[in-house]
Short mmCIF file of C-alpha atoms and ligand atoms in Angstrom, two decimals:
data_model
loop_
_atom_site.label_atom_id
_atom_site.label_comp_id
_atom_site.label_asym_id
_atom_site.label_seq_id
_atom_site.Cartn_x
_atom_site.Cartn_y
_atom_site.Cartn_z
CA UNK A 13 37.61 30.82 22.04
CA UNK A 14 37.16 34.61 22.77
CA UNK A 15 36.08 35.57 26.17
CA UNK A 16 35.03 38.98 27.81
CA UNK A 17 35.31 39.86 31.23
CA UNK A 18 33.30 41.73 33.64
CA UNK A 19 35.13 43.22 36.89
CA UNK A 20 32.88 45.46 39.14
CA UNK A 21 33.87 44.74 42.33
CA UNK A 22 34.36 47.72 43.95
CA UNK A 23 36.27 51.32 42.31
CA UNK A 24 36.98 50.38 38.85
CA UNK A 25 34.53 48.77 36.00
CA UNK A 26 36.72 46.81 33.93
CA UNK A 27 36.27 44.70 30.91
CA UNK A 28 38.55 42.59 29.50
CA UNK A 29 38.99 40.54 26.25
CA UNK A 30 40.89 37.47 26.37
CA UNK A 31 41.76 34.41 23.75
CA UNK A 32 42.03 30.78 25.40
CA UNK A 33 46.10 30.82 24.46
CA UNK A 34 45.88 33.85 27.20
CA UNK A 35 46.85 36.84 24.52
CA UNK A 36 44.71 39.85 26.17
CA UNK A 37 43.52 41.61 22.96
CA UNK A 38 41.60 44.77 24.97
CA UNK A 39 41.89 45.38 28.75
CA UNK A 40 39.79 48.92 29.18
CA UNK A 41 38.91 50.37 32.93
CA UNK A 42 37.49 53.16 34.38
CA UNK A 43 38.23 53.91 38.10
CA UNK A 44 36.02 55.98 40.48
CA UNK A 45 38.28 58.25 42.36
CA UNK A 46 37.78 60.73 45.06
CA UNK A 47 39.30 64.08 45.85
CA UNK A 48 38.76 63.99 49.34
CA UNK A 49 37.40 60.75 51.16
CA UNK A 50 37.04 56.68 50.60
CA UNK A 51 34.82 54.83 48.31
CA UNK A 52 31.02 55.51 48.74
CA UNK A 53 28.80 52.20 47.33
CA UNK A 54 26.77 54.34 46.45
CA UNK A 55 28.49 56.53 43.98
CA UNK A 56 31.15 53.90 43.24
CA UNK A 57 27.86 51.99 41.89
CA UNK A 58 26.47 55.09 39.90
CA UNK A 59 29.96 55.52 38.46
CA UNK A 60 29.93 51.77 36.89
CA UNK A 61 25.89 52.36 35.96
CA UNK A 62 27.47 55.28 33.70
CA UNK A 63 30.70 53.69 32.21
CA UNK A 64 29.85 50.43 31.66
CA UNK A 65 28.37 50.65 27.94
CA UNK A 66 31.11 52.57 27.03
CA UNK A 67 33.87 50.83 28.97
CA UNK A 68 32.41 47.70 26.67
CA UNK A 69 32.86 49.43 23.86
CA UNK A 70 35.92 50.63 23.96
CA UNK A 71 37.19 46.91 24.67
CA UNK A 72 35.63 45.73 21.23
CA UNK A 73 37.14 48.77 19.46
CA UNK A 74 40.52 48.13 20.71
CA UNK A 75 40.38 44.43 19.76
CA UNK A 76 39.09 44.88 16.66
CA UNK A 77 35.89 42.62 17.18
CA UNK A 78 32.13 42.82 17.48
CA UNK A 79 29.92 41.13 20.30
CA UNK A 80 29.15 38.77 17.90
CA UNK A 81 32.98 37.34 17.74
CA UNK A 82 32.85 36.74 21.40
CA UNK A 83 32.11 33.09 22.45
CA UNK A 84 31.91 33.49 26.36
CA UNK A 85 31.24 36.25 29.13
CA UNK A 86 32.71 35.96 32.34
CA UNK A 87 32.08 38.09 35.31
CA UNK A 88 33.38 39.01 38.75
CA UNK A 89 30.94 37.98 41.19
CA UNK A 90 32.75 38.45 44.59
CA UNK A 91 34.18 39.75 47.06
CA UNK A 92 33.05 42.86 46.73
CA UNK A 93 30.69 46.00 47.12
CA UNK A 94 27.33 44.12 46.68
CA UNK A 95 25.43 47.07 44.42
CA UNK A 96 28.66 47.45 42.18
CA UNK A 97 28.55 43.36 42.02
CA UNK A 98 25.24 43.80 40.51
CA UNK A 99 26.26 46.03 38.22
CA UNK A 100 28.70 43.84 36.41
CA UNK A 101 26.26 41.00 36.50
CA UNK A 102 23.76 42.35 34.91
CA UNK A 103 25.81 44.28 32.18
CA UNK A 104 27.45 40.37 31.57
CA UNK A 105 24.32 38.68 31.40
CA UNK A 106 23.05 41.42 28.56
CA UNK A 107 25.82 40.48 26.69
CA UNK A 108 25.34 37.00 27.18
CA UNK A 109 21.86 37.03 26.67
CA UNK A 110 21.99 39.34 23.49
CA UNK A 111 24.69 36.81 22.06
CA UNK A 112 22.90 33.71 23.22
CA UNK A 113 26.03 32.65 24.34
CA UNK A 114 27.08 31.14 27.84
CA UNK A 115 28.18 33.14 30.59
CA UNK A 116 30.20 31.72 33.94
CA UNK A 117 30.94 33.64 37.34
CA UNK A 118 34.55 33.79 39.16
CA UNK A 119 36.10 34.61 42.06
CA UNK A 120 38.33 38.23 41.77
CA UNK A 121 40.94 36.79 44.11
CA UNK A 122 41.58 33.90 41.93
CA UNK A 123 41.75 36.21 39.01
CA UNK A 124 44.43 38.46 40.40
CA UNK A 125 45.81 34.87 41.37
CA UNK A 126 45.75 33.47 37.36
CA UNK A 127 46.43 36.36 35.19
CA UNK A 128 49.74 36.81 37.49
CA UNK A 129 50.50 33.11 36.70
CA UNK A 130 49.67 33.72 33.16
CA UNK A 131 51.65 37.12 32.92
CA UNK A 132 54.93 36.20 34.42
CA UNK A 133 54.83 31.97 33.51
CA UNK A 134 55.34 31.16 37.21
CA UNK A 135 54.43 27.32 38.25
CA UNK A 136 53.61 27.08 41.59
CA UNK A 137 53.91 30.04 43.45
CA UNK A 138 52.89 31.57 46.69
CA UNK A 139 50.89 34.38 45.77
CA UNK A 140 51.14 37.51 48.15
CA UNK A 141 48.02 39.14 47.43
CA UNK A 142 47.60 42.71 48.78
CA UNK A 143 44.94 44.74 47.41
CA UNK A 144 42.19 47.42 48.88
CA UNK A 145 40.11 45.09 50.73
CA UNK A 146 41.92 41.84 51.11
CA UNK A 147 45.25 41.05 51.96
CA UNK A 148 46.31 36.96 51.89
CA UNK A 149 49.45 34.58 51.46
CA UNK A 150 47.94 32.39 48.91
CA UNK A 151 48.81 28.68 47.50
CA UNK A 152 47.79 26.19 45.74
CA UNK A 153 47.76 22.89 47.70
CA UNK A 154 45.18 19.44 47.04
CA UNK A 155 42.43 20.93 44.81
CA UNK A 156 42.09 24.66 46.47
CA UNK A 157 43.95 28.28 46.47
CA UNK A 158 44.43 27.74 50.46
CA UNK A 159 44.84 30.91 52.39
CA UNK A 160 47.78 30.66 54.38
CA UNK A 161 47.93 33.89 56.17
CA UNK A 162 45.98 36.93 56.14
CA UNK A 163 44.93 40.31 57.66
CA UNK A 164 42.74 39.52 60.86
CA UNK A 165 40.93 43.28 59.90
CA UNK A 166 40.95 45.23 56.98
CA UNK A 167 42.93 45.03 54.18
CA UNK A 168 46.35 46.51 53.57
CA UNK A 169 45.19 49.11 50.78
CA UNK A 170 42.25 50.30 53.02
CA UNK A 171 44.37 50.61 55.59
CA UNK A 172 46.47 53.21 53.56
CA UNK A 173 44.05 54.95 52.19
CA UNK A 174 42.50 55.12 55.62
CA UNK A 175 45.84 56.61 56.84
CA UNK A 176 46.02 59.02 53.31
CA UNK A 177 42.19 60.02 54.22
CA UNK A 178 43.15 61.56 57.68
CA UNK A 179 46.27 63.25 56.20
CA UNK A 180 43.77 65.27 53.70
CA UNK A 181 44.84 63.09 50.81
CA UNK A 182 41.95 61.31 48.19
CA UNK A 183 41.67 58.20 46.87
CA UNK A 184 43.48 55.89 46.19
CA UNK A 185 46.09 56.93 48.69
CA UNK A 186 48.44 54.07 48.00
CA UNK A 187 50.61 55.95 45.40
CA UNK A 188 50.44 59.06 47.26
CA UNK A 189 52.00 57.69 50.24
CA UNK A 190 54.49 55.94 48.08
CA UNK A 191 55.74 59.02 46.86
CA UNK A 192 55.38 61.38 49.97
CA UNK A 193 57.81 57.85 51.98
CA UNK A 194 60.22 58.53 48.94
CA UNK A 195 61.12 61.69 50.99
CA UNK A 196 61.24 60.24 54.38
CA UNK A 197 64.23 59.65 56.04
CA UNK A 198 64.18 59.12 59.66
CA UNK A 199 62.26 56.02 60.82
CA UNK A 200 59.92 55.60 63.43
CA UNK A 201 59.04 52.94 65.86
CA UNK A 202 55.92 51.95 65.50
CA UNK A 203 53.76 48.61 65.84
CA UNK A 204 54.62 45.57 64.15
CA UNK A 205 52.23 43.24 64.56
CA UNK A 206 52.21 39.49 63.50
CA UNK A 207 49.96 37.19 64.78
CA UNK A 208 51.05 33.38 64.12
CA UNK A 209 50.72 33.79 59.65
CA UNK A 210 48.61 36.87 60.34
CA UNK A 211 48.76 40.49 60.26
CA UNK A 212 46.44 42.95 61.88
CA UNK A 213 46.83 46.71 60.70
CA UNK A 214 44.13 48.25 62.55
CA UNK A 215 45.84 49.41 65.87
CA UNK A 216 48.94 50.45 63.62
CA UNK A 217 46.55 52.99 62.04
CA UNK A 218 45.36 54.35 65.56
CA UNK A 219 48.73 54.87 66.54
CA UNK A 220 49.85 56.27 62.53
CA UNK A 221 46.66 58.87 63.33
CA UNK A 222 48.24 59.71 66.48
CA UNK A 223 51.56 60.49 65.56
CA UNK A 224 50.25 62.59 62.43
CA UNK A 225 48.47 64.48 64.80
CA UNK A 226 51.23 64.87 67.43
CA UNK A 227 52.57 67.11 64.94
CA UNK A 228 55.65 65.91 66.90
CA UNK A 229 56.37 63.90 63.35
CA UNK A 230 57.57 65.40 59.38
CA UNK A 231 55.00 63.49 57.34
CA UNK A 232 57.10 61.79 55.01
CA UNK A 233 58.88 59.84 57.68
CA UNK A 234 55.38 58.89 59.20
CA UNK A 235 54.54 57.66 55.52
CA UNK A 236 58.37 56.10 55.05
CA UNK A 237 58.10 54.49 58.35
CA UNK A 238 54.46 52.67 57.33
CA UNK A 239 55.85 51.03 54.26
CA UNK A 240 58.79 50.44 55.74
CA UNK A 241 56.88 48.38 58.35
CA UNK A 242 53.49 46.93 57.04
CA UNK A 243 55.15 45.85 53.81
CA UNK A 244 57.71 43.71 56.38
CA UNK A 245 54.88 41.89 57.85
CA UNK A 246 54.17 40.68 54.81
CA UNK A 247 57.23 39.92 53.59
CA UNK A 248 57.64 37.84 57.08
CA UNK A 249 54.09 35.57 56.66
CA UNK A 250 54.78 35.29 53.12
CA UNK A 251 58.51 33.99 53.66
CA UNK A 252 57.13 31.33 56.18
CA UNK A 253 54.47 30.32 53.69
CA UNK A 254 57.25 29.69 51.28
CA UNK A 255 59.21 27.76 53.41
CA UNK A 256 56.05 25.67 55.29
CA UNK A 257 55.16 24.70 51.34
CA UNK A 258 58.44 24.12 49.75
CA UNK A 259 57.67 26.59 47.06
CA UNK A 260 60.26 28.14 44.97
CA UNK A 261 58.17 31.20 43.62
CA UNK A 262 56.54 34.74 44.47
CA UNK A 263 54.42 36.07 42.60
CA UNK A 264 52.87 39.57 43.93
CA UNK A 265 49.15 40.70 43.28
CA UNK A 266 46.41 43.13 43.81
CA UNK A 267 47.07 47.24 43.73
CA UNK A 268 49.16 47.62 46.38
CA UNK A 269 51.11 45.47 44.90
CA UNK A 270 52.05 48.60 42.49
CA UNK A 271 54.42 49.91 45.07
CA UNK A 272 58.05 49.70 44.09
CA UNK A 273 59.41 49.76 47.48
CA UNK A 274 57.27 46.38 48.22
CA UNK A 275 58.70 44.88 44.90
CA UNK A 276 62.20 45.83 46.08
CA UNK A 277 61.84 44.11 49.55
CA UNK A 278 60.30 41.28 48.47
CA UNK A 279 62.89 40.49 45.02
CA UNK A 280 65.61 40.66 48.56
CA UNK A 281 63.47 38.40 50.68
CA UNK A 282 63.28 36.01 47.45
CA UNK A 283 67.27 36.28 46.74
CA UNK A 284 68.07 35.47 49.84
CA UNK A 285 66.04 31.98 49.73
CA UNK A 286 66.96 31.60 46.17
CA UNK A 287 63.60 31.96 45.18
CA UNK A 288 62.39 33.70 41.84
CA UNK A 289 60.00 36.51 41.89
CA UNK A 290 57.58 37.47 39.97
CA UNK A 291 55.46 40.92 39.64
CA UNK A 292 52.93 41.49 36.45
CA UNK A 293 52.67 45.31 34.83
CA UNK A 294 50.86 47.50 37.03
CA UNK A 295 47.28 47.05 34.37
CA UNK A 296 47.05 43.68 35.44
CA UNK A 297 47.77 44.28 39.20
CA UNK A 298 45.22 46.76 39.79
CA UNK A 299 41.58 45.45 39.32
CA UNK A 300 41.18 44.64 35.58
CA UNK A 301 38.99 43.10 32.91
CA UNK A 302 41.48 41.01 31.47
CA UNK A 303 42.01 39.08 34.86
CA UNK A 304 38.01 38.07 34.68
CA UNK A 305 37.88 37.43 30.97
CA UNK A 306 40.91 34.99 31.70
CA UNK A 307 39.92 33.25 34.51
CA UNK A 308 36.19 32.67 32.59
CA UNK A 309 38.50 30.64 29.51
CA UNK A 310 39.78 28.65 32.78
CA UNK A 311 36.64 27.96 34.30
CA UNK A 312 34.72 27.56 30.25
CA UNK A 313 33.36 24.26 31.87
CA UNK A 314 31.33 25.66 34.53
CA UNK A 315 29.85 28.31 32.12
CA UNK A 316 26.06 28.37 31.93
CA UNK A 317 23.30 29.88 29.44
CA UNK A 318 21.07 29.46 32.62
CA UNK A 319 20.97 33.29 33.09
CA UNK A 320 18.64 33.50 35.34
CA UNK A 321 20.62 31.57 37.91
CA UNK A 322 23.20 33.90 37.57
CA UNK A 323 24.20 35.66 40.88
CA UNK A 324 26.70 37.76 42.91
CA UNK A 325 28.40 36.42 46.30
CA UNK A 326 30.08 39.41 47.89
CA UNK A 327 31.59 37.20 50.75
CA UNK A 328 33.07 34.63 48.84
CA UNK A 329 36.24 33.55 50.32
CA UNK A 330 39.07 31.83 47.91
CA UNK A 331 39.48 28.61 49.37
CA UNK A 332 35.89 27.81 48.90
CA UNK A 333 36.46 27.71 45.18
CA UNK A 334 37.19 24.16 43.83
CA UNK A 335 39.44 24.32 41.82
CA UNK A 336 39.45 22.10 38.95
CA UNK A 337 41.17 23.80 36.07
P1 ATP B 9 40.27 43.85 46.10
O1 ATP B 9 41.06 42.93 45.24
O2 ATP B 9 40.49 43.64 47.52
O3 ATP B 9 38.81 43.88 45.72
P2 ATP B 9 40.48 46.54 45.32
O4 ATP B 9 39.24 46.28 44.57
O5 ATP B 9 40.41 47.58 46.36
O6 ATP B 9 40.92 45.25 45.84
P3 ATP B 9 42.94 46.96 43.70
O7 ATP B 9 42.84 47.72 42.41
O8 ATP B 9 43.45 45.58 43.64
O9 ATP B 9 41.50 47.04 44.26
O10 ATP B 9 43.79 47.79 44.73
C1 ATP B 9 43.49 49.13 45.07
C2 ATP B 9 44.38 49.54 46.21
O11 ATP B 9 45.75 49.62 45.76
C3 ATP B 9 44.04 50.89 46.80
O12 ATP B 9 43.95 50.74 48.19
C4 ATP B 9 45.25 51.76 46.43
O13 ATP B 9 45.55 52.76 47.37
C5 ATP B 9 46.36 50.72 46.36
N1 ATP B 9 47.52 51.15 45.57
C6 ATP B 9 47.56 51.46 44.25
N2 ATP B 9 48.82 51.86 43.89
C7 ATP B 9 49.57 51.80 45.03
C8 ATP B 9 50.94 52.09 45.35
N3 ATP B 9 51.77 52.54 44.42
N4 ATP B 9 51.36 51.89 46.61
C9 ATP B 9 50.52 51.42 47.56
N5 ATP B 9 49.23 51.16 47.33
C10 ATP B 9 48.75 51.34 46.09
FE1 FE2 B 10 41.19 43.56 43.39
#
């Protein structure tokens, strides 16, 4: 069974071509990106209206197929931006429809959840999820992907590129902080904030704005000083989530996830507890096709040729998936 997959939640239409042994035979994106400034809905959502045919395309080139090879569309339909939701529904359900073929919705946190279990042949793992809008200490525990911990505002990725939008730096800002914290070397006090298995990040970016504009600060130690702290929180809730669940595996997720200095701290954390860690190639930690397409051979039960039922829920949360797969 060959499935494709839709992923439009927010910056990047993706589509993805998976096989149910879990070989990814195309994985093609195409990111909005700013110079200056976040993510606007409403250009993110013209963006995927004028990539999608050809992100599709490309996809079948690269795996060598046709539509009419493909046996199942899958599609991302939430969290996320709700006009670039609809964007990826309706370009699945065309393919569906066009292929009479059956088509199934899935959650994108899940996704980032299963194509890191499928990448890096962990078990049972906590999943430390931190991505642009959501940041969560997943596991799996009787029948659901419970959230054990998670940000009480916005996510850890919008928080940096929050931070790298008031610095004068575009989007995304996560790798452009990364690189600027390479050259920091003093570190600064600043909040660390914990709340039971949450984090909060929101008063840690009043206080980042502050210091930036202080110009008591060098900017690379502001920007070595935020990893150096945020990326501990996480660390911490995601340690006591290992511990409160008796799991023996970390596996990280989500584009934030891309930063080398979280890897490092949390390969320590898992050392230390004699825990393995995990972390997939960057393509498949950053939102992706192949994640969608892979989660739709998982869910091939629930898949529908009921297209008109077909919607988008951009609140969805991941523990109100049931997970039966
Ligand atoms: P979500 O899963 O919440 O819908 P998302 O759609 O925003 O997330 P992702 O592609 O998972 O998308 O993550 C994008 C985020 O990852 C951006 O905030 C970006 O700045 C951040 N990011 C990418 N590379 C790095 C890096 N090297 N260091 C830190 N952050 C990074
Ligand atoms: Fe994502």
């Amino acid at each position: 069974m060959i499935c494709l997959g839709i992923e439009s939640t927010a910056h990047t239409f993706g589509c993805g071509i998976v096989d149910d042994k879990g070989t990814v035979l195309a994985n093609v994106k195409d990111a909005y990106v700013t110079e200056k400034g976040g993510i606007n809905p409403k250009y993110a959502k013209i963006h995927h209206d004028n990539v999608k045919d050809k992100v599709v395309e490309d996809a079948l080139n690269i795996a060598k197929l046709g539509l009419k090879d493909i046996d199942l569309v899958s599609f991302s339909q939430g969290p996320g931006i709700g006009p670039c939701l609809w964007v990826g529904l309706h370009k699945a359900v065309e393919i569906a429809k066009k292929n009479n073929i059956p088509i199934v919705g899935v959650n994108h946190c899940i996704a980032h959840l299963e194509i890191g279990k499928l990448k890096t042949k962990a078990k049972d793992p906590v999943l430390l999820y931190t991505s642009g809008a959501n940041t969560q200490v997943i596991a799996y525990e009787a029948g659901k992907y419970r959230i054990f911990g998670e940000t009480l505002d916005q996510g850890i990725g919008n928080f940096i590129d929050a931070f790298a939008r008031h610095i004068g730096l575009g989007f995304p800002g996560g790798p452009k902080i990364e690189k600027l914290a390479l050259e920091g070397k003093n570190y600064i006090e600043i909040p660390y904030v914990v709340k039971g298995m949450d984090v909060s990040f929101s008063g840690i970016l009043t206080n980042l704005k502050r210091k930036f504009d202080s110009k008591n600060y060098k900017t690379e130690d502001i920007c070595f000083s935020l990893q150096e702290t945020v990326f501990a929180m996480m660390v911490e809730v995601a340690e006591r989530a290992m511990a409160h669940c008796g799991k023996k595996e970390l596996v990280l997720g989500g584009g934030v996830a891309c930063n080398k200095r979280l890897q490092e701290m949390c390969k320590v954390m898992c050392k230390e507890r004699d825990a393995k860690f995990f972390v997939p190639e960057n393509q498949f930690l950053i939102d992706n096709g192949a994640m969608i397409g892979w989660l739709g051979i998982l869910q091939r039960k629930q898949a529908t040729k009921n297209y008109k039922k077909m919607h988008i829920r951009p609140y969805e949360r991941t523990d109100e998936v049931k997970v039966d797969w």
